[in-house]
């Protein structure tokens, strides 16, 4: 049994608001699908955040449809669960569910055991449970009682495990049922693995940097999982078509050398990279001069941004060195204004992402629902 495990494809996301970056995401996804077909895997498992938003663009839906169709034509089943990006905060049918209804893919996020291929492999998955619903999820995980006559067991979840990333904590490893061969995880965008009992817990990570990952060098890919032996064997396969992110740090005084440095370092790249330049300077740097020099790299890259790290004269302090944890500061400020953390979390975690997308209707629905719930509870 060979599986291609992928997650966090965020189809339809448009990093840097550039059409080229949207295409990069589809290209990465298709590279994974090509590999599944070429290597004749038995199944593709998608561990959630298939789309970037619960209301994906027509293009994103079509690209997923074309990919799933190609897999179908080669007899490869597409199994999936849902991430928070796929699930609307107001009641609606998740978009990826369409392909389940059409019989082209199989949704396994409802916790029902699915036996694949002559009782050889058990697949069981859960859709994303938000932090407030994790208590429920833990109970569901405890209640899993896999049949004894299956050879291999795979659990599919879209959750943050504290042992992998303390800030993304939603569950601990010991909340996971033991004795599974493979834990196909989604949610964290960096690839990471740990063994657990006789099994392996694995996050493939996102397939291309999403907007909130910023500009940094990366390795993105998916996992080829061989479940034919007693222990799962996992190969991380890097996406070859990735558009590189390049970061340069340079002293203000040496800024004239930047164009040559960039030229030298991008030789051989098939796609124009995304570039970030950090300039070490002191108070009084000439920003017009910086902008002028930087404009000379605009033809060499798809996009660039720059920032000056001001070095104070007492040498010990850098203005930008201690970046505050923006999310935490935002939450605390909101709690100060609104009076409690629960309301603040509602505003920041639930409403703000929708407002960022201009989805005012959903926000109104959600505020009404919250209001109605509060009446029920009093
Ligand atoms: Mn994600």
mmCIF file of C-alpha atoms and ligand atoms in Angstrom:
data_model
loop_
_atom_site.group_PDB
_atom_site.id
_atom_site.type_symbol
_atom_site.label_atom_id
_atom_site.label_comp_id
_atom_site.label_asym_id
_atom_site.label_seq_id
_atom_site.Cartn_x
_atom_site.Cartn_y
_atom_site.Cartn_z
ATOM 1 C CA UNK A 1 0.000 0.000 0.000
ATOM 2 C CA UNK A 2 1.541 3.274 -1.159
ATOM 3 C CA UNK A 3 0.053 6.620 -0.204
ATOM 4 C CA UNK A 4 0.791 10.121 -1.291
ATOM 5 C CA UNK A 5 0.093 12.339 1.713
ATOM 6 C CA UNK A 6 -0.380 16.025 1.053
ATOM 7 C CA UNK A 7 -1.857 18.877 3.084
ATOM 8 C CA UNK A 8 -2.359 22.631 3.212
ATOM 9 C CA UNK A 9 -2.514 23.143 -0.532
ATOM 10 C CA UNK A 10 -4.516 26.368 -0.035
ATOM 11 C CA UNK A 11 -5.690 26.287 -3.661
ATOM 12 C CA UNK A 12 -6.849 29.705 -4.789
ATOM 13 C CA UNK A 13 -4.607 31.638 -2.474
ATOM 14 C CA UNK A 14 -2.880 34.559 -4.173
ATOM 15 C CA UNK A 15 0.350 35.305 -2.288
ATOM 16 C CA UNK A 16 1.572 38.894 -2.771
ATOM 17 C CA UNK A 17 -1.638 39.481 -4.765
ATOM 18 C CA UNK A 18 0.176 38.269 -7.874
ATOM 19 C CA UNK A 19 -1.416 36.039 -10.508
ATOM 20 C CA UNK A 20 1.980 34.324 -11.006
ATOM 21 C CA UNK A 21 2.035 33.315 -7.351
ATOM 22 C CA UNK A 22 -1.483 31.887 -7.600
ATOM 23 C CA UNK A 23 -0.292 29.791 -10.569
ATOM 24 C CA UNK A 24 2.743 28.634 -8.545
ATOM 25 C CA UNK A 25 0.366 27.041 -6.036
ATOM 26 C CA UNK A 26 -1.569 25.152 -8.762
ATOM 27 C CA UNK A 27 1.699 24.072 -10.368
ATOM 28 C CA UNK A 28 2.988 22.667 -7.080
ATOM 29 C CA UNK A 29 -0.278 20.786 -6.550
ATOM 30 C CA UNK A 30 -0.160 19.325 -10.059
ATOM 31 C CA UNK A 31 3.428 18.248 -9.506
ATOM 32 C CA UNK A 32 2.222 16.144 -6.569
ATOM 33 C CA UNK A 33 -0.615 14.689 -8.667
ATOM 34 C CA UNK A 34 1.846 13.872 -11.487
ATOM 35 C CA UNK A 35 4.030 12.044 -8.974
ATOM 36 C CA UNK A 36 1.053 10.082 -7.630
ATOM 37 C CA UNK A 37 0.232 8.935 -11.167
ATOM 38 C CA UNK A 38 3.822 8.249 -12.210
ATOM 39 C CA UNK A 39 4.594 6.259 -9.058
ATOM 40 C CA UNK A 40 1.220 4.454 -9.181
ATOM 41 C CA UNK A 41 0.278 5.099 -5.569
ATOM 42 C CA UNK A 42 -2.867 3.422 -4.222
ATOM 43 C CA UNK A 43 -4.313 6.582 -2.739
ATOM 44 C CA UNK A 44 -3.799 10.292 -2.255
ATOM 45 C CA UNK A 45 -4.668 11.516 1.227
ATOM 46 C CA UNK A 46 -5.254 15.231 1.684
ATOM 47 C CA UNK A 47 -5.147 16.258 5.330
ATOM 48 C CA UNK A 48 -7.047 19.529 4.971
ATOM 49 C CA UNK A 49 -6.839 23.175 3.977
ATOM 50 C CA UNK A 50 -7.517 22.087 0.432
ATOM 51 C CA UNK A 51 -8.736 25.562 -0.491
ATOM 52 C CA UNK A 52 -7.545 28.860 0.919
ATOM 53 C CA UNK A 53 -11.048 30.076 1.730
ATOM 54 C CA UNK A 54 -14.424 28.406 2.344
ATOM 55 C CA UNK A 55 -15.693 30.251 -0.742
ATOM 56 C CA UNK A 56 -12.959 29.424 -3.262
ATOM 57 C CA UNK A 57 -12.732 31.011 -6.691
ATOM 58 C CA UNK A 58 -14.073 29.199 -9.742
ATOM 59 C CA UNK A 59 -10.482 28.744 -10.916
ATOM 60 C CA UNK A 60 -9.477 27.023 -7.675
ATOM 61 C CA UNK A 61 -12.478 24.652 -7.818
ATOM 62 C CA UNK A 62 -11.733 23.834 -11.452
ATOM 63 C CA UNK A 63 -8.067 23.136 -10.764
ATOM 64 C CA UNK A 64 -8.975 20.731 -7.970
ATOM 65 C CA UNK A 65 -11.578 19.089 -10.215
ATOM 66 C CA UNK A 66 -9.084 18.588 -13.048
ATOM 67 C CA UNK A 67 -6.538 17.075 -10.674
ATOM 68 C CA UNK A 68 -9.050 14.716 -9.052
ATOM 69 C CA UNK A 69 -10.284 13.683 -12.502
ATOM 70 C CA UNK A 70 -6.741 12.802 -13.572
ATOM 71 C CA UNK A 71 -6.327 10.686 -10.438
ATOM 72 C CA UNK A 72 -9.670 8.978 -11.089
ATOM 73 C CA UNK A 73 -8.640 8.102 -14.630
ATOM 74 C CA UNK A 74 -5.630 6.307 -13.213
ATOM 75 C CA UNK A 75 -7.667 4.504 -10.562
ATOM 76 C CA UNK A 76 -6.168 6.491 -7.671
ATOM 77 C CA UNK A 77 -8.641 7.439 -4.951
ATOM 78 C CA UNK A 78 -8.509 10.941 -3.467
ATOM 79 C CA UNK A 79 -9.330 10.888 0.256
ATOM 80 C CA UNK A 80 -9.650 14.102 2.184
ATOM 81 C CA UNK A 81 -10.476 15.788 5.420
ATOM 82 C CA UNK A 82 -11.111 19.493 5.951
ATOM 83 C CA UNK A 83 -9.025 22.246 7.518
ATOM 84 C CA UNK A 84 -10.251 25.492 9.047
ATOM 85 C CA UNK A 85 -9.734 27.208 5.693
ATOM 86 C CA UNK A 86 -12.230 24.821 4.081
ATOM 87 C CA UNK A 87 -14.891 25.177 6.737
ATOM 88 C CA UNK A 88 -17.147 28.200 6.777
ATOM 89 C CA UNK A 89 -17.759 29.742 10.164
ATOM 90 C CA UNK A 90 -21.395 30.061 9.230
ATOM 91 C CA UNK A 91 -23.407 26.984 8.311
ATOM 92 C CA UNK A 92 -22.600 25.968 4.753
ATOM 93 C CA UNK A 93 -21.548 22.845 2.856
ATOM 94 C CA UNK A 94 -17.738 22.827 2.523
ATOM 95 C CA UNK A 95 -16.719 23.266 -1.137
ATOM 96 C CA UNK A 96 -14.442 20.182 -1.394
ATOM 97 C CA UNK A 97 -17.466 18.087 -0.415
ATOM 98 C CA UNK A 98 -18.705 18.563 -3.989
ATOM 99 C CA UNK A 99 -16.217 15.962 -5.226
ATOM 100 C CA UNK A 100 -17.397 13.471 -2.606
ATOM 101 C CA UNK A 101 -21.007 13.999 -3.721
ATOM 102 C CA UNK A 102 -20.006 13.489 -7.359
ATOM 103 C CA UNK A 103 -18.329 10.210 -6.416
ATOM 104 C CA UNK A 104 -14.908 11.436 -7.524
ATOM 105 C CA UNK A 105 -13.328 11.603 -4.065
ATOM 106 C CA UNK A 106 -13.971 10.242 -0.597
ATOM 107 C CA UNK A 107 -14.476 12.423 2.450
ATOM 108 C CA UNK A 108 -13.031 10.766 5.529
ATOM 109 C CA UNK A 109 -13.349 13.645 8.001
ATOM 110 C CA UNK A 110 -16.476 12.323 9.733
ATOM 111 C CA UNK A 111 -14.707 9.812 11.998
ATOM 112 C CA UNK A 112 -16.282 6.807 10.295
ATOM 113 C CA UNK A 113 -13.799 3.995 9.663
ATOM 114 C CA UNK A 114 -13.135 3.416 6.000
ATOM 115 C CA UNK A 115 -11.618 0.107 4.935
ATOM 116 C CA UNK A 116 -9.647 0.451 1.739
ATOM 117 C CA UNK A 117 -8.672 -2.333 -0.647
ATOM 118 C CA UNK A 118 -9.639 -5.794 0.587
ATOM 119 C CA UNK A 119 -9.603 -4.897 4.278
ATOM 120 C CA UNK A 120 -5.920 -4.202 4.114
ATOM 121 C CA UNK A 121 -5.970 -0.635 5.271
ATOM 122 C CA UNK A 122 -8.160 1.284 7.666
ATOM 123 C CA UNK A 123 -8.476 5.023 7.097
ATOM 124 C CA UNK A 124 -10.095 7.147 9.754
ATOM 125 C CA UNK A 125 -10.143 10.914 9.805
ATOM 126 C CA UNK A 126 -11.635 13.918 11.519
ATOM 127 C CA UNK A 127 -12.265 17.356 10.115
ATOM 128 C CA UNK A 128 -10.651 20.338 11.817
ATOM 129 C CA UNK A 129 -11.855 20.954 15.345
ATOM 130 C CA UNK A 130 -11.281 24.501 16.525
ATOM 131 C CA UNK A 131 -9.569 24.998 19.846
ATOM 132 C CA UNK A 132 -12.909 25.323 21.652
ATOM 133 C CA UNK A 133 -14.060 21.986 20.156
ATOM 134 C CA UNK A 134 -10.915 20.022 20.938
ATOM 135 C CA UNK A 135 -12.330 18.553 24.134
ATOM 136 C CA UNK A 136 -14.957 16.879 21.951
ATOM 137 C CA UNK A 137 -12.305 15.673 19.518
ATOM 138 C CA UNK A 138 -10.258 14.131 22.331
ATOM 139 C CA UNK A 139 -13.333 12.130 23.371
ATOM 140 C CA UNK A 140 -13.862 10.971 19.776
ATOM 141 C CA UNK A 141 -10.210 9.922 19.517
ATOM 142 C CA UNK A 142 -10.517 7.934 22.758
ATOM 143 C CA UNK A 143 -13.552 6.139 21.389
ATOM 144 C CA UNK A 144 -11.764 4.865 18.271
ATOM 145 C CA UNK A 145 -11.900 1.103 18.265
ATOM 146 C CA UNK A 146 -10.229 -0.171 15.115
ATOM 147 C CA UNK A 147 -11.122 -3.641 13.855
ATOM 148 C CA UNK A 148 -8.443 -6.269 14.481
ATOM 149 C CA UNK A 149 -8.410 -7.812 11.055
ATOM 150 C CA UNK A 150 -6.859 -4.881 9.196
ATOM 151 C CA UNK A 151 -3.184 -4.875 8.343
ATOM 152 C CA UNK A 152 -2.529 -1.144 8.506
ATOM 153 C CA UNK A 153 -4.146 1.811 10.165
ATOM 154 C CA UNK A 154 -3.961 5.433 9.104
ATOM 155 C CA UNK A 155 -5.369 8.360 11.087
ATOM 156 C CA UNK A 156 -5.982 11.662 9.301
ATOM 157 C CA UNK A 157 -6.236 14.915 11.281
ATOM 158 C CA UNK A 158 -5.922 18.639 10.721
ATOM 159 C CA UNK A 159 -4.716 19.832 14.117
ATOM 160 C CA UNK A 160 -1.667 21.401 15.746
ATOM 161 C CA UNK A 161 0.222 19.079 18.082
ATOM 162 C CA UNK A 162 1.948 20.966 20.888
ATOM 163 C CA UNK A 163 5.060 18.789 20.663
ATOM 164 C CA UNK A 164 5.613 19.999 17.100
ATOM 165 C CA UNK A 165 4.789 23.649 17.644
ATOM 166 C CA UNK A 166 3.973 25.054 21.109
ATOM 167 C CA UNK A 167 2.074 28.081 19.755
ATOM 168 C CA UNK A 168 -0.104 25.921 17.526
ATOM 169 C CA UNK A 169 -1.109 23.665 20.429
ATOM 170 C CA UNK A 170 -4.520 22.086 20.032
ATOM 171 C CA UNK A 171 -3.725 18.514 21.032
ATOM 172 C CA UNK A 172 -0.831 16.587 22.554
ATOM 173 C CA UNK A 173 0.704 13.532 20.981
ATOM 174 C CA UNK A 174 -0.681 11.366 23.789
ATOM 175 C CA UNK A 175 -4.210 12.349 22.785
ATOM 176 C CA UNK A 176 -3.654 10.313 19.617
ATOM 177 C CA UNK A 177 -4.846 6.704 19.673
ATOM 178 C CA UNK A 178 -1.870 4.327 19.796
ATOM 179 C CA UNK A 179 -1.185 1.492 17.367
ATOM 180 C CA UNK A 180 -1.722 3.338 14.138
ATOM 181 C CA UNK A 181 0.940 2.889 11.475
ATOM 182 C CA UNK A 182 0.712 6.384 10.125
ATOM 183 C CA UNK A 183 -0.722 9.670 11.381
ATOM 184 C CA UNK A 184 -1.396 11.820 8.312
ATOM 185 C CA UNK A 185 -1.452 15.325 9.718
ATOM 186 C CA UNK A 186 -2.305 18.717 8.290
ATOM 187 C CA UNK A 187 -2.281 22.267 9.677
ATOM 188 C CA UNK A 188 1.382 23.073 10.340
ATOM 189 C CA UNK A 189 2.988 24.562 7.253
ATOM 190 C CA UNK A 190 6.522 23.288 7.892
ATOM 191 C CA UNK A 191 7.321 19.651 7.203
ATOM 192 C CA UNK A 192 8.032 17.672 10.394
ATOM 193 C CA UNK A 193 7.897 14.063 11.595
ATOM 194 C CA UNK A 194 8.141 12.140 14.859
ATOM 195 C CA UNK A 195 7.754 8.486 15.648
ATOM 196 C CA UNK A 196 4.988 7.437 18.028
ATOM 197 C CA UNK A 197 4.845 3.831 19.180
ATOM 198 C CA UNK A 198 5.335 1.783 16.040
ATOM 199 C CA UNK A 199 3.923 4.540 13.873
ATOM 200 C CA UNK A 200 4.981 7.838 12.380
ATOM 201 C CA UNK A 201 3.322 11.207 12.877
ATOM 202 C CA UNK A 202 3.916 13.377 9.846
ATOM 203 C CA UNK A 203 3.118 16.880 8.669
ATOM 204 C CA UNK A 204 4.012 17.337 4.994
ATOM 205 C CA UNK A 205 3.556 21.118 5.425
ATOM 206 C CA UNK A 206 2.153 23.506 2.844
ATOM 207 C CA UNK A 207 3.097 22.964 -0.805
ATOM 208 C CA UNK A 208 4.030 26.605 -1.411
ATOM 209 C CA UNK A 209 4.465 29.547 0.994
ATOM 210 C CA UNK A 210 1.055 30.991 1.904
ATOM 211 C CA UNK A 211 0.644 34.761 2.459
ATOM 212 C CA UNK A 212 1.219 34.671 6.213
ATOM 213 C CA UNK A 213 4.452 32.664 5.920
ATOM 214 C CA UNK A 214 6.325 35.788 4.792
ATOM 215 C CA UNK A 215 9.413 35.845 2.594
ATOM 216 C CA UNK A 216 11.970 33.292 3.713
ATOM 217 C CA UNK A 217 13.830 30.389 2.192
ATOM 218 C CA UNK A 218 11.841 27.164 2.339
ATOM 219 C CA UNK A 219 11.548 23.524 1.383
ATOM 220 C CA UNK A 220 8.035 22.549 0.383
ATOM 221 C CA UNK A 221 6.689 19.206 -0.664
ATOM 222 C CA UNK A 222 4.571 16.167 0.074
ATOM 223 C CA UNK A 223 5.140 12.686 1.502
ATOM 224 C CA UNK A 224 5.314 9.333 -0.214
ATOM 225 C CA UNK A 225 4.351 6.754 2.389
ATOM 226 C CA UNK A 226 5.133 3.087 1.936
ATOM 227 C CA UNK A 227 2.888 0.962 4.140
ATOM 228 C CA UNK A 228 3.782 -2.406 2.675
ATOM 229 C CA UNK A 229 6.110 -3.465 5.490
ATOM 230 C CA UNK A 230 5.650 -3.600 9.271
ATOM 231 C CA UNK A 231 6.686 -0.004 9.671
ATOM 232 C CA UNK A 232 5.709 2.995 7.597
ATOM 233 C CA UNK A 233 8.483 4.376 5.423
ATOM 234 C CA UNK A 234 8.182 8.054 4.618
ATOM 235 C CA UNK A 235 9.913 9.962 1.835
ATOM 236 C CA UNK A 236 9.567 13.725 1.751
ATOM 237 C CA UNK A 237 9.488 14.799 -1.886
ATOM 238 C CA UNK A 238 10.421 18.388 -2.533
ATOM 239 C CA UNK A 239 8.439 20.440 -5.073
ATOM 240 C CA UNK A 240 10.750 21.152 -7.994
ATOM 241 C CA UNK A 241 8.764 24.000 -9.541
ATOM 242 C CA UNK A 242 8.822 26.172 -6.382
ATOM 243 C CA UNK A 243 9.588 29.819 -7.015
ATOM 244 C CA UNK A 244 12.509 30.615 -4.761
ATOM 245 C CA UNK A 245 12.345 33.137 -1.960
ATOM 246 C CA UNK A 246 15.687 34.899 -1.541
ATOM 247 C CA UNK A 247 16.749 37.046 1.401
ATOM 248 C CA UNK A 248 19.729 39.350 1.316
ATOM 249 C CA UNK A 249 21.233 41.218 4.233
ATOM 250 C CA UNK A 250 23.557 44.058 3.299
ATOM 251 C CA UNK A 251 25.229 47.045 4.937
ATOM 252 C CA UNK A 252 23.874 50.413 3.817
ATOM 253 C CA UNK A 253 27.353 51.498 2.768
ATOM 254 C CA UNK A 254 27.660 48.487 0.426
ATOM 255 C CA UNK A 255 24.246 48.877 -1.194
ATOM 256 C CA UNK A 256 25.795 49.599 -4.603
ATOM 257 C CA UNK A 257 26.963 45.982 -4.730
ATOM 258 C CA UNK A 258 23.448 44.603 -4.303
ATOM 259 C CA UNK A 259 22.486 44.357 -7.971
ATOM 260 C CA UNK A 260 25.595 42.297 -8.771
ATOM 261 C CA UNK A 261 25.076 40.045 -5.737
ATOM 262 C CA UNK A 262 21.468 39.396 -6.729
ATOM 263 C CA UNK A 263 22.406 38.767 -10.388
ATOM 264 C CA UNK A 264 25.047 36.238 -9.374
ATOM 265 C CA UNK A 265 22.792 34.372 -6.992
ATOM 266 C CA UNK A 266 19.823 33.895 -9.315
ATOM 267 C CA UNK A 267 21.711 32.341 -12.224
ATOM 268 C CA UNK A 268 19.957 29.169 -13.346
ATOM 269 C CA UNK A 269 16.593 29.870 -11.734
ATOM 270 C CA UNK A 270 13.719 29.108 -14.085
ATOM 271 C CA UNK A 271 11.270 31.382 -12.284
ATOM 272 C CA UNK A 272 12.035 34.935 -11.228
ATOM 273 C CA UNK A 273 12.407 34.816 -7.441
ATOM 274 C CA UNK A 274 10.671 36.734 -4.667
ATOM 275 C CA UNK A 275 13.234 38.859 -2.872
ATOM 276 C CA UNK A 276 13.539 40.500 0.509
ATOM 277 C CA UNK A 277 16.429 42.846 1.260
ATOM 278 C CA UNK A 278 17.363 43.816 4.784
ATOM 279 C CA UNK A 279 19.634 46.793 5.015
ATOM 280 C CA UNK A 280 21.736 47.460 8.069
ATOM 281 C CA UNK A 281 21.980 51.201 8.482
ATOM 282 C CA UNK A 282 22.152 53.985 11.040
ATOM 283 C CA UNK A 283 19.792 56.875 11.678
ATOM 284 C CA UNK A 284 19.708 59.219 8.713
ATOM 285 C CA UNK A 285 19.890 56.642 5.895
ATOM 286 C CA UNK A 286 18.723 58.109 2.589
ATOM 287 C CA UNK A 287 15.534 56.205 1.752
ATOM 288 C CA UNK A 288 15.254 57.757 -1.701
ATOM 289 C CA UNK A 289 18.710 56.416 -2.515
ATOM 290 C CA UNK A 290 17.725 52.964 -1.274
ATOM 291 C CA UNK A 291 14.531 52.962 -3.354
ATOM 292 C CA UNK A 292 16.501 54.059 -6.400
ATOM 293 C CA UNK A 293 19.096 51.299 -6.089
ATOM 294 C CA UNK A 294 16.461 48.679 -5.268
ATOM 295 C CA UNK A 295 14.470 49.612 -8.378
ATOM 296 C CA UNK A 296 17.367 48.157 -10.384
ATOM 297 C CA UNK A 297 16.579 44.653 -9.151
ATOM 298 C CA UNK A 298 12.923 44.858 -10.157
ATOM 299 C CA UNK A 299 13.610 43.236 -13.546
ATOM 300 C CA UNK A 300 15.511 40.397 -11.907
ATOM 301 C CA UNK A 301 12.669 39.260 -9.691
ATOM 302 C CA UNK A 302 8.914 38.868 -9.576
ATOM 303 C CA UNK A 303 8.612 40.954 -6.436
ATOM 304 C CA UNK A 304 10.887 42.577 -3.892
ATOM 305 C CA UNK A 305 10.526 44.283 -0.561
ATOM 306 C CA UNK A 306 13.073 45.941 1.658
ATOM 307 C CA UNK A 307 13.427 46.991 5.233
ATOM 308 C CA UNK A 308 16.079 48.958 7.079
ATOM 309 C CA UNK A 309 17.383 47.516 10.329
ATOM 310 C CA UNK A 310 18.497 50.601 12.202
ATOM 311 C CA UNK A 311 21.594 50.057 14.281
ATOM 312 C CA UNK A 312 21.682 52.554 17.130
ATOM 313 C CA UNK A 313 24.902 54.315 17.916
ATOM 314 C CA UNK A 314 25.223 52.491 21.275
ATOM 315 C CA UNK A 315 25.637 49.378 19.107
ATOM 316 C CA UNK A 316 23.828 47.086 21.513
ATOM 317 C CA UNK A 317 20.305 47.830 20.313
ATOM 318 C CA UNK A 318 18.662 47.048 17.036
ATOM 319 C CA UNK A 319 15.326 48.638 16.482
ATOM 320 C CA UNK A 320 13.809 45.611 14.821
ATOM 321 C CA UNK A 321 15.574 42.914 16.738
ATOM 322 C CA UNK A 322 12.895 42.104 19.272
ATOM 323 C CA UNK A 323 9.841 41.729 17.143
ATOM 324 C CA UNK A 324 6.793 41.563 19.377
ATOM 325 C CA UNK A 325 4.432 38.620 19.008
ATOM 326 C CA UNK A 326 1.838 40.538 16.980
ATOM 327 C CA UNK A 327 -0.954 38.013 17.480
ATOM 328 C CA UNK A 328 -0.545 38.034 21.235
ATOM 329 C CA UNK A 329 -0.375 41.834 21.446
ATOM 330 C CA UNK A 330 -3.463 42.108 19.254
ATOM 331 C CA UNK A 331 -5.366 39.682 21.455
ATOM 332 C CA UNK A 332 -4.332 41.426 24.671
ATOM 333 C CA UNK A 333 -5.246 44.864 23.347
ATOM 334 C CA UNK A 334 -8.621 43.547 22.238
ATOM 335 C CA UNK A 335 -9.197 41.981 25.667
ATOM 336 C CA UNK A 336 -8.449 45.335 27.310
ATOM 337 C CA UNK A 337 -11.037 47.077 25.170
ATOM 338 C CA UNK A 338 -13.683 44.354 25.215
ATOM 339 C CA UNK A 339 -13.277 43.339 28.836
ATOM 340 C CA UNK A 340 -12.537 39.611 28.532
ATOM 341 C CA UNK A 341 -10.430 37.114 26.610
ATOM 342 C CA UNK A 342 -13.301 35.045 25.205
ATOM 343 C CA UNK A 343 -14.846 38.054 23.447
ATOM 344 C CA UNK A 344 -11.413 39.203 22.320
ATOM 345 C CA UNK A 345 -10.684 35.779 20.844
ATOM 346 C CA UNK A 346 -14.081 35.852 19.083
ATOM 347 C CA UNK A 347 -13.210 39.224 17.546
ATOM 348 C CA UNK A 348 -9.627 38.422 16.563
ATOM 349 C CA UNK A 349 -9.797 34.716 15.668
ATOM 350 C CA UNK A 350 -13.305 34.535 14.211
ATOM 351 C CA UNK A 351 -14.340 37.967 12.919
ATOM 352 C CA UNK A 352 -11.064 39.516 11.816
ATOM 353 C CA UNK A 353 -10.122 36.856 9.217
ATOM 354 C CA UNK A 354 -13.558 37.251 7.603
ATOM 355 C CA UNK A 355 -13.313 41.042 7.642
ATOM 356 C CA UNK A 356 -9.867 40.814 6.070
ATOM 357 C CA UNK A 357 -11.545 39.056 3.160
ATOM 358 C CA UNK A 358 -14.312 41.659 3.036
ATOM 359 C CA UNK A 359 -16.884 39.020 4.006
ATOM 360 C CA UNK A 360 -19.211 41.330 5.941
ATOM 361 C CA UNK A 361 -22.280 39.091 5.452
ATOM 362 C CA UNK A 362 -20.663 36.188 7.275
ATOM 363 C CA UNK A 363 -19.580 38.519 10.083
ATOM 364 C CA UNK A 364 -23.149 39.756 10.546
ATOM 365 C CA UNK A 365 -24.427 36.145 10.546
ATOM 366 C CA UNK A 366 -21.810 35.143 13.066
ATOM 367 C CA UNK A 367 -22.515 38.059 15.414
ATOM 368 C CA UNK A 368 -26.244 37.246 15.290
ATOM 369 C CA UNK A 369 -25.555 33.587 16.027
ATOM 370 C CA UNK A 370 -23.352 34.547 18.959
ATOM 371 C CA UNK A 371 -26.054 36.913 20.230
ATOM 372 C CA UNK A 372 -28.726 34.208 19.945
ATOM 373 C CA UNK A 373 -26.483 31.700 21.728
ATOM 374 C CA UNK A 374 -25.906 34.182 24.531
ATOM 375 C CA UNK A 375 -29.699 34.523 24.983
ATOM 376 C CA UNK A 376 -30.029 30.739 25.201
ATOM 377 C CA UNK A 377 -27.359 30.607 27.877
ATOM 378 C CA UNK A 378 -28.891 33.234 30.155
HETATM 379 MN MN1 LIG B 1 -3.079 25.579 6.396
#
